[in-house]
Amino acid sequence: MAKDKHKAKLMLPVLDLTGYSTAAQIRKTYGSSSTSAVFTTTTGTPSQGKVTMSLTDTQTSALDAGRYVYDLNITSGGGVTTRVVEGQAIITPGVTR
């Protein structure tokens, strides 16, 4: 059985997100003054510390092909904002018709 070299499991302490708000955006560059799209973020059961970020089909299809940057911030009830995820996304047009 071949091992999947593209998956890694990272074990971190769970942060209880009760009382936190979440926000995630994607932009063309770090310096862009406008967002390309705003992710919908949901925490499900906040005590489990999981956040889901998603874009609709309409939002995704409105993005031009190319490289983008994104991040996910959490803000505590006390107003402290922390970036917890960041990265680059490459958008490519579909091929299969």
Short mmCIF file of N, CA, C and O in Angstrom, two decimals:
data_model
loop_
_atom_site.label_atom_id
_atom_site.label_comp_id
_atom_site.label_asym_id
_atom_site.label_seq_id
_atom_site.Cartn_x
_atom_site.Cartn_y
_atom_site.Cartn_z
N MET A 1 0.84 -1.17 0.00
CA MET A 1 0.00 0.00 0.00
C MET A 1 0.89 1.25 0.00
O MET A 1 1.74 1.42 0.86
N ALA A 2 0.72 2.13 -0.96
CA ALA A 2 1.53 3.33 -1.07
C ALA A 2 1.09 4.37 -0.05
O ALA A 2 -0.09 4.52 0.22
N LYS A 3 2.06 5.06 0.49
CA LYS A 3 1.75 6.12 1.45
C LYS A 3 1.45 7.40 0.70
O LYS A 3 2.06 7.71 -0.31
N ASP A 4 0.50 8.16 1.21
CA ASP A 4 0.16 9.45 0.64
C ASP A 4 1.12 10.48 1.23
O ASP A 4 1.03 10.83 2.39
N LYS A 5 2.05 10.98 0.42
CA LYS A 5 3.07 11.91 0.90
C LYS A 5 2.55 13.34 1.01
O LYS A 5 3.26 14.21 1.46
N HIS A 6 1.31 13.58 0.59
CA HIS A 6 0.78 14.93 0.58
C HIS A 6 -0.12 15.23 1.77
O HIS A 6 -0.70 16.28 1.84
N LYS A 7 -0.22 14.30 2.69
CA LYS A 7 -1.06 14.51 3.86
C LYS A 7 -0.20 14.47 5.11
O LYS A 7 0.72 13.68 5.22
N ALA A 8 -0.52 15.35 6.03
CA ALA A 8 0.18 15.37 7.31
C ALA A 8 -0.85 15.62 8.40
O ALA A 8 -1.82 16.34 8.19
N LYS A 9 -0.65 15.00 9.52
CA LYS A 9 -1.54 15.21 10.65
C LYS A 9 -0.79 16.03 11.69
O LYS A 9 0.29 15.65 12.12
N LEU A 10 -1.36 17.14 12.05
CA LEU A 10 -0.74 18.04 13.00
C LEU A 10 -1.60 18.05 14.25
O LEU A 10 -2.78 18.36 14.19
N MET A 11 -1.02 17.70 15.36
CA MET A 11 -1.76 17.65 16.62
C MET A 11 -1.44 18.90 17.43
O MET A 11 -0.31 19.09 17.87
N LEU A 12 -2.43 19.74 17.60
CA LEU A 12 -2.29 20.96 18.39
C LEU A 12 -3.35 20.98 19.48
O LEU A 12 -4.39 20.36 19.33
N PRO A 13 -3.09 21.72 20.55
CA PRO A 13 -4.14 21.84 21.57
C PRO A 13 -5.37 22.50 20.96
O PRO A 13 -5.26 23.38 20.11
N VAL A 14 -6.55 22.09 21.39
CA VAL A 14 -7.79 22.65 20.88
C VAL A 14 -8.04 23.99 21.58
O VAL A 14 -7.95 24.10 22.80
N LEU A 15 -8.34 25.01 20.78
CA LEU A 15 -8.69 26.32 21.32
C LEU A 15 -10.20 26.43 21.32
O LEU A 15 -10.83 26.33 20.26
N ASP A 16 -10.78 26.60 22.50
CA ASP A 16 -12.22 26.77 22.61
C ASP A 16 -12.58 28.13 22.00
O ASP A 16 -12.14 29.17 22.50
N LEU A 17 -13.35 28.14 20.93
CA LEU A 17 -13.68 29.37 20.21
C LEU A 17 -14.99 30.01 20.68
O LEU A 17 -15.49 30.92 20.03
N THR A 18 -15.50 29.57 21.81
CA THR A 18 -16.70 30.18 22.36
C THR A 18 -16.41 31.66 22.63
O THR A 18 -15.42 32.00 23.27
N GLY A 19 -17.26 32.54 22.09
CA GLY A 19 -17.08 33.97 22.28
C GLY A 19 -16.17 34.63 21.25
O GLY A 19 -15.97 35.84 21.27
N TYR A 20 -15.60 33.83 20.33
CA TYR A 20 -14.75 34.36 19.28
C TYR A 20 -15.57 34.60 18.01
O TYR A 20 -16.55 33.91 17.75
N SER A 21 -15.12 35.54 17.20
CA SER A 21 -15.67 35.70 15.85
C SER A 21 -14.56 35.31 14.88
O SER A 21 -13.37 35.31 15.24
N THR A 22 -14.94 34.96 13.66
CA THR A 22 -13.96 34.54 12.65
C THR A 22 -14.20 35.32 11.36
O THR A 22 -15.32 35.72 11.07
N ALA A 23 -13.13 35.54 10.62
CA ALA A 23 -13.23 36.24 9.33
C ALA A 23 -12.12 35.75 8.43
O ALA A 23 -10.98 35.53 8.87
N ALA A 24 -12.43 35.56 7.14
CA ALA A 24 -11.43 35.12 6.17
C ALA A 24 -11.68 35.80 4.84
O ALA A 24 -12.83 35.94 4.41
N GLN A 25 -10.59 36.22 4.20
CA GLN A 25 -10.68 36.90 2.91
C GLN A 25 -9.62 36.36 1.97
O GLN A 25 -8.60 35.82 2.40
N ILE A 26 -9.88 36.54 0.67
CA ILE A 26 -8.90 36.22 -0.36
C ILE A 26 -8.72 37.49 -1.19
O ILE A 26 -9.68 38.20 -1.48
N ARG A 27 -7.46 37.80 -1.51
CA ARG A 27 -7.11 38.98 -2.28
C ARG A 27 -6.10 38.60 -3.35
O ARG A 27 -5.41 37.59 -3.23
N LYS A 28 -5.98 39.45 -4.35
CA LYS A 28 -5.03 39.17 -5.44
C LYS A 28 -3.59 39.26 -4.92
O LYS A 28 -2.75 38.45 -5.27
N THR A 29 -3.30 40.25 -4.08
CA THR A 29 -1.96 40.40 -3.49
C THR A 29 -2.12 40.85 -2.04
O THR A 29 -3.20 41.31 -1.63
N TYR A 30 -1.04 40.77 -1.28
CA TYR A 30 -1.07 41.22 0.11
C TYR A 30 -1.41 42.70 0.20
O TYR A 30 -2.06 43.14 1.13
N GLY A 31 -0.98 43.47 -0.78
CA GLY A 31 -1.21 44.91 -0.77
C GLY A 31 -2.51 45.37 -1.40
O GLY A 31 -2.78 46.57 -1.43
N SER A 32 -3.31 44.45 -1.91
CA SER A 32 -4.57 44.82 -2.56
C SER A 32 -5.48 45.56 -1.58
O SER A 32 -5.66 45.14 -0.44
N SER A 33 -6.08 46.68 -2.06
CA SER A 33 -6.97 47.45 -1.19
C SER A 33 -8.37 46.86 -1.15
O SER A 33 -9.16 47.17 -0.26
N SER A 34 -8.70 46.00 -2.10
CA SER A 34 -10.03 45.39 -2.13
C SER A 34 -9.92 43.87 -2.06
O SER A 34 -8.94 43.28 -2.50
N THR A 35 -10.97 43.25 -1.52
CA THR A 35 -11.00 41.80 -1.44
C THR A 35 -11.47 41.23 -2.78
O THR A 35 -12.26 41.85 -3.49
N SER A 36 -10.98 40.05 -3.12
CA SER A 36 -11.47 39.33 -4.29
C SER A 36 -12.71 38.53 -3.92
O SER A 36 -13.61 38.34 -4.73
N ALA A 37 -12.76 38.05 -2.68
CA ALA A 37 -13.92 37.33 -2.15
C ALA A 37 -13.80 37.27 -0.63
O ALA A 37 -12.70 37.33 -0.08
N VAL A 38 -14.93 37.14 0.02
CA VAL A 38 -14.98 36.97 1.47
C VAL A 38 -15.52 35.57 1.75
O VAL A 38 -16.59 35.21 1.28
N PHE A 39 -14.74 34.78 2.46
CA PHE A 39 -15.17 33.43 2.81
C PHE A 39 -16.30 33.47 3.83
O PHE A 39 -16.33 34.34 4.70
N THR A 40 -17.21 32.51 3.75
CA THR A 40 -18.14 32.25 4.84
C THR A 40 -17.37 31.40 5.84
O THR A 40 -16.73 30.42 5.46
N THR A 41 -17.39 31.79 7.10
CA THR A 41 -16.70 31.02 8.14
C THR A 41 -17.72 30.54 9.16
O THR A 41 -18.61 31.29 9.55
N THR A 42 -17.59 29.29 9.56
CA THR A 42 -18.47 28.71 10.57
C THR A 42 -17.63 27.93 11.58
O THR A 42 -16.62 27.33 11.22
N THR A 43 -18.06 27.95 12.82
CA THR A 43 -17.33 27.24 13.86
C THR A 43 -18.04 25.97 14.33
O THR A 43 -17.47 25.22 15.10
N GLY A 44 -19.25 25.72 13.86
CA GLY A 44 -19.96 24.50 14.30
C GLY A 44 -20.10 24.49 15.80
O GLY A 44 -20.82 25.28 16.37
N THR A 45 -19.38 23.61 16.47
CA THR A 45 -19.34 23.54 17.93
C THR A 45 -18.08 24.28 18.37
O THR A 45 -16.98 23.74 18.26
N PRO A 46 -18.20 25.53 18.85
CA PRO A 46 -17.02 26.34 19.15
C PRO A 46 -16.03 25.67 20.11
O PRO A 46 -14.82 25.85 19.97
N SER A 47 -16.51 24.87 21.05
CA SER A 47 -15.61 24.23 22.02
C SER A 47 -14.67 23.23 21.37
O SER A 47 -13.64 22.87 21.94
N GLN A 48 -14.98 22.78 20.14
CA GLN A 48 -14.11 21.84 19.44
C GLN A 48 -13.00 22.53 18.68
O GLN A 48 -12.09 21.89 18.15
N GLY A 49 -13.06 23.86 18.55
CA GLY A 49 -11.98 24.63 17.95
C GLY A 49 -11.83 24.49 16.45
O GLY A 49 -10.77 24.80 15.90
N LYS A 50 -12.86 24.05 15.75
CA LYS A 50 -12.77 23.87 14.30
C LYS A 50 -13.47 25.02 13.58
O LYS A 50 -14.58 25.40 13.97
N VAL A 51 -12.82 25.52 12.53
CA VAL A 51 -13.41 26.57 11.70
C VAL A 51 -13.44 26.07 10.26
O VAL A 51 -12.45 25.53 9.76
N THR A 52 -14.57 26.25 9.60
CA THR A 52 -14.69 25.91 8.18
C THR A 52 -14.79 27.22 7.41
O THR A 52 -15.56 28.11 7.78
N MET A 53 -13.99 27.35 6.35
CA MET A 53 -14.07 28.51 5.46
C MET A 53 -14.50 28.00 4.10
O MET A 53 -14.02 26.98 3.64
N SER A 54 -15.45 28.70 3.48
CA SER A 54 -15.94 28.24 2.18
C SER A 54 -16.34 29.41 1.30
O SER A 54 -16.66 30.50 1.78
N LEU A 55 -16.29 29.15 0.00
CA LEU A 55 -16.77 30.08 -1.02
C LEU A 55 -17.87 29.37 -1.80
O LEU A 55 -17.81 28.16 -2.00
N THR A 56 -18.85 30.12 -2.26
CA THR A 56 -19.90 29.54 -3.09
C THR A 56 -19.37 29.31 -4.51
O THR A 56 -18.31 29.83 -4.89
N ASP A 57 -20.10 28.53 -5.30
CA ASP A 57 -19.74 28.33 -6.71
C ASP A 57 -19.67 29.66 -7.44
O ASP A 57 -18.78 29.90 -8.26
N THR A 58 -20.61 30.54 -7.14
CA THR A 58 -20.65 31.86 -7.80
C THR A 58 -19.42 32.68 -7.45
O THR A 58 -18.80 33.30 -8.33
N GLN A 59 -19.02 32.68 -6.17
CA GLN A 59 -17.83 33.42 -5.76
C GLN A 59 -16.58 32.86 -6.44
O GLN A 59 -15.73 33.60 -6.91
N THR A 60 -16.48 31.54 -6.46
CA THR A 60 -15.30 30.91 -7.04
C THR A 60 -15.22 31.17 -8.54
O THR A 60 -14.15 31.52 -9.06
N SER A 61 -16.33 31.05 -9.24
CA SER A 61 -16.30 31.25 -10.69
C SER A 61 -16.04 32.72 -11.06
O SER A 61 -15.59 33.01 -12.17
N ALA A 62 -16.26 33.65 -10.14
CA ALA A 62 -15.99 35.07 -10.40
C ALA A 62 -14.51 35.41 -10.26
O ALA A 62 -14.09 36.49 -10.69
N LEU A 63 -13.71 34.51 -9.71
CA LEU A 63 -12.28 34.76 -9.55
C LEU A 63 -11.56 34.50 -10.88
O LEU A 63 -11.75 33.46 -11.50
N ASP A 64 -10.74 35.46 -11.31
CA ASP A 64 -9.93 35.26 -12.50
C ASP A 64 -8.83 34.26 -12.19
O ASP A 64 -8.39 34.13 -11.04
N ALA A 65 -8.37 33.56 -13.22
CA ALA A 65 -7.26 32.61 -13.03
C ALA A 65 -6.04 33.37 -12.52
O ALA A 65 -5.80 34.52 -12.89
N GLY A 66 -5.29 32.73 -11.65
CA GLY A 66 -4.07 33.34 -11.13
C GLY A 66 -3.80 32.96 -9.69
O GLY A 66 -4.49 32.13 -9.10
N ARG A 67 -2.80 33.61 -9.13
CA ARG A 67 -2.38 33.35 -7.75
C ARG A 67 -3.01 34.39 -6.83
O ARG A 67 -3.03 35.57 -7.14
N TYR A 68 -3.51 33.93 -5.69
CA TYR A 68 -4.14 34.79 -4.70
C TYR A 68 -3.54 34.49 -3.34
O TYR A 68 -2.88 33.46 -3.15
N VAL A 69 -3.82 35.36 -2.37
CA VAL A 69 -3.43 35.13 -0.98
C VAL A 69 -4.69 35.17 -0.12
O VAL A 69 -5.66 35.85 -0.46
N TYR A 70 -4.67 34.43 0.97
CA TYR A 70 -5.83 34.39 1.87
C TYR A 70 -5.36 34.28 3.30
O TYR A 70 -4.20 33.92 3.57
N ASP A 71 -6.24 34.61 4.22
CA ASP A 71 -5.97 34.34 5.63
C ASP A 71 -7.28 34.19 6.38
O ASP A 71 -8.35 34.50 5.88
N LEU A 72 -7.14 33.64 7.59
CA LEU A 72 -8.27 33.44 8.50
C LEU A 72 -7.87 34.05 9.83
O LEU A 72 -6.82 33.70 10.39
N ASN A 73 -8.68 34.98 10.32
CA ASN A 73 -8.44 35.62 11.61
C ASN A 73 -9.52 35.21 12.59
O ASN A 73 -10.68 35.01 12.21
N ILE A 74 -9.13 35.09 13.87
CA ILE A 74 -10.10 34.91 14.94
C ILE A 74 -9.98 36.12 15.86
O ILE A 74 -8.89 36.66 16.05
N THR A 75 -11.12 36.57 16.39
CA THR A 75 -11.12 37.72 17.29
C THR A 75 -11.82 37.31 18.57
O THR A 75 -12.95 36.83 18.56
N SER A 76 -11.11 37.49 19.68
CA SER A 76 -11.65 37.13 20.99
C SER A 76 -12.74 38.12 21.39
O SER A 76 -12.85 39.21 20.82
N GLY A 77 -13.51 37.75 22.40
CA GLY A 77 -14.53 38.64 22.93
C GLY A 77 -13.94 39.95 23.43
O GLY A 77 -14.60 40.98 23.46
N GLY A 78 -12.67 39.93 23.80
CA GLY A 78 -11.97 41.12 24.28
C GLY A 78 -11.39 41.98 23.17
O GLY A 78 -10.74 42.99 23.42
N GLY A 79 -11.58 41.55 21.91
CA GLY A 79 -11.13 42.35 20.77
C GLY A 79 -9.73 42.07 20.26
O GLY A 79 -9.23 42.79 19.40
N VAL A 80 -9.09 40.99 20.74
CA VAL A 80 -7.76 40.64 20.26
C VAL A 80 -7.89 39.78 19.01
O VAL A 80 -8.51 38.71 19.05
N THR A 81 -7.31 40.24 17.90
CA THR A 81 -7.38 39.51 16.62
C THR A 81 -6.08 38.78 16.38
O THR A 81 -5.00 39.36 16.53
N THR A 82 -6.18 37.51 15.98
CA THR A 82 -5.03 36.67 15.70
C THR A 82 -5.21 35.99 14.35
O THR A 82 -6.27 35.41 14.09
N ARG A 83 -4.20 36.08 13.49
CA ARG A 83 -4.24 35.34 12.22
C ARG A 83 -3.81 33.91 12.51
O ARG A 83 -2.74 33.67 13.03
N VAL A 84 -4.68 32.95 12.21
CA VAL A 84 -4.39 31.55 12.53
C VAL A 84 -4.06 30.70 11.30
O VAL A 84 -3.47 29.64 11.44
N VAL A 85 -4.47 31.16 10.13
CA VAL A 85 -4.17 30.44 8.89
C VAL A 85 -3.90 31.48 7.81
O VAL A 85 -4.56 32.51 7.75
N GLU A 86 -2.90 31.21 6.97
CA GLU A 86 -2.63 32.06 5.83
C GLU A 86 -2.02 31.22 4.73
O GLU A 86 -1.48 30.14 5.00
N GLY A 87 -2.14 31.67 3.51
CA GLY A 87 -1.54 30.91 2.44
C GLY A 87 -1.80 31.51 1.07
O GLY A 87 -2.31 32.63 0.95
N GLN A 88 -1.44 30.75 0.06
CA GLN A 88 -1.66 31.14 -1.32
C GLN A 88 -2.59 30.14 -1.97
O GLN A 88 -2.57 28.96 -1.65
N ALA A 89 -3.42 30.65 -2.87
CA ALA A 89 -4.32 29.79 -3.62
C ALA A 89 -4.08 30.07 -5.10
O ALA A 89 -3.94 31.23 -5.51
N ILE A 90 -4.01 29.00 -5.90
CA ILE A 90 -3.87 29.16 -7.33
C ILE A 90 -5.20 28.77 -7.96
O ILE A 90 -5.68 27.64 -7.79
N ILE A 91 -5.80 29.71 -8.67
CA ILE A 91 -7.08 29.48 -9.32
C ILE A 91 -6.81 29.17 -10.79
O ILE A 91 -6.14 29.93 -11.49
N THR A 92 -7.32 28.04 -11.23
CA THR A 92 -7.16 27.62 -12.64
C THR A 92 -8.52 27.36 -13.24
O THR A 92 -9.43 26.89 -12.54
N PRO A 93 -8.68 27.65 -14.52
CA PRO A 93 -9.98 27.37 -15.16
C PRO A 93 -10.20 25.87 -15.29
O PRO A 93 -9.25 25.09 -15.35
N GLY A 94 -11.46 25.47 -15.33
CA GLY A 94 -11.80 24.06 -15.51
C GLY A 94 -11.44 23.57 -16.91
O GLY A 94 -11.38 24.34 -17.86
N VAL A 95 -11.22 22.29 -17.02
CA VAL A 95 -10.85 21.68 -18.30
C VAL A 95 -11.93 20.74 -18.81
O VAL A 95 -12.34 20.80 -19.97
N THR A 96 -12.43 19.89 -17.95
CA THR A 96 -13.41 18.88 -18.34
C THR A 96 -14.76 19.54 -18.61
O THR A 96 -15.24 20.33 -17.81
N ARG A 97 -15.35 19.19 -19.74
CA ARG A 97 -16.66 19.76 -20.13
C ARG A 97 -17.70 18.67 -20.14
O ARG A 97 -17.55 17.60 -20.49
#
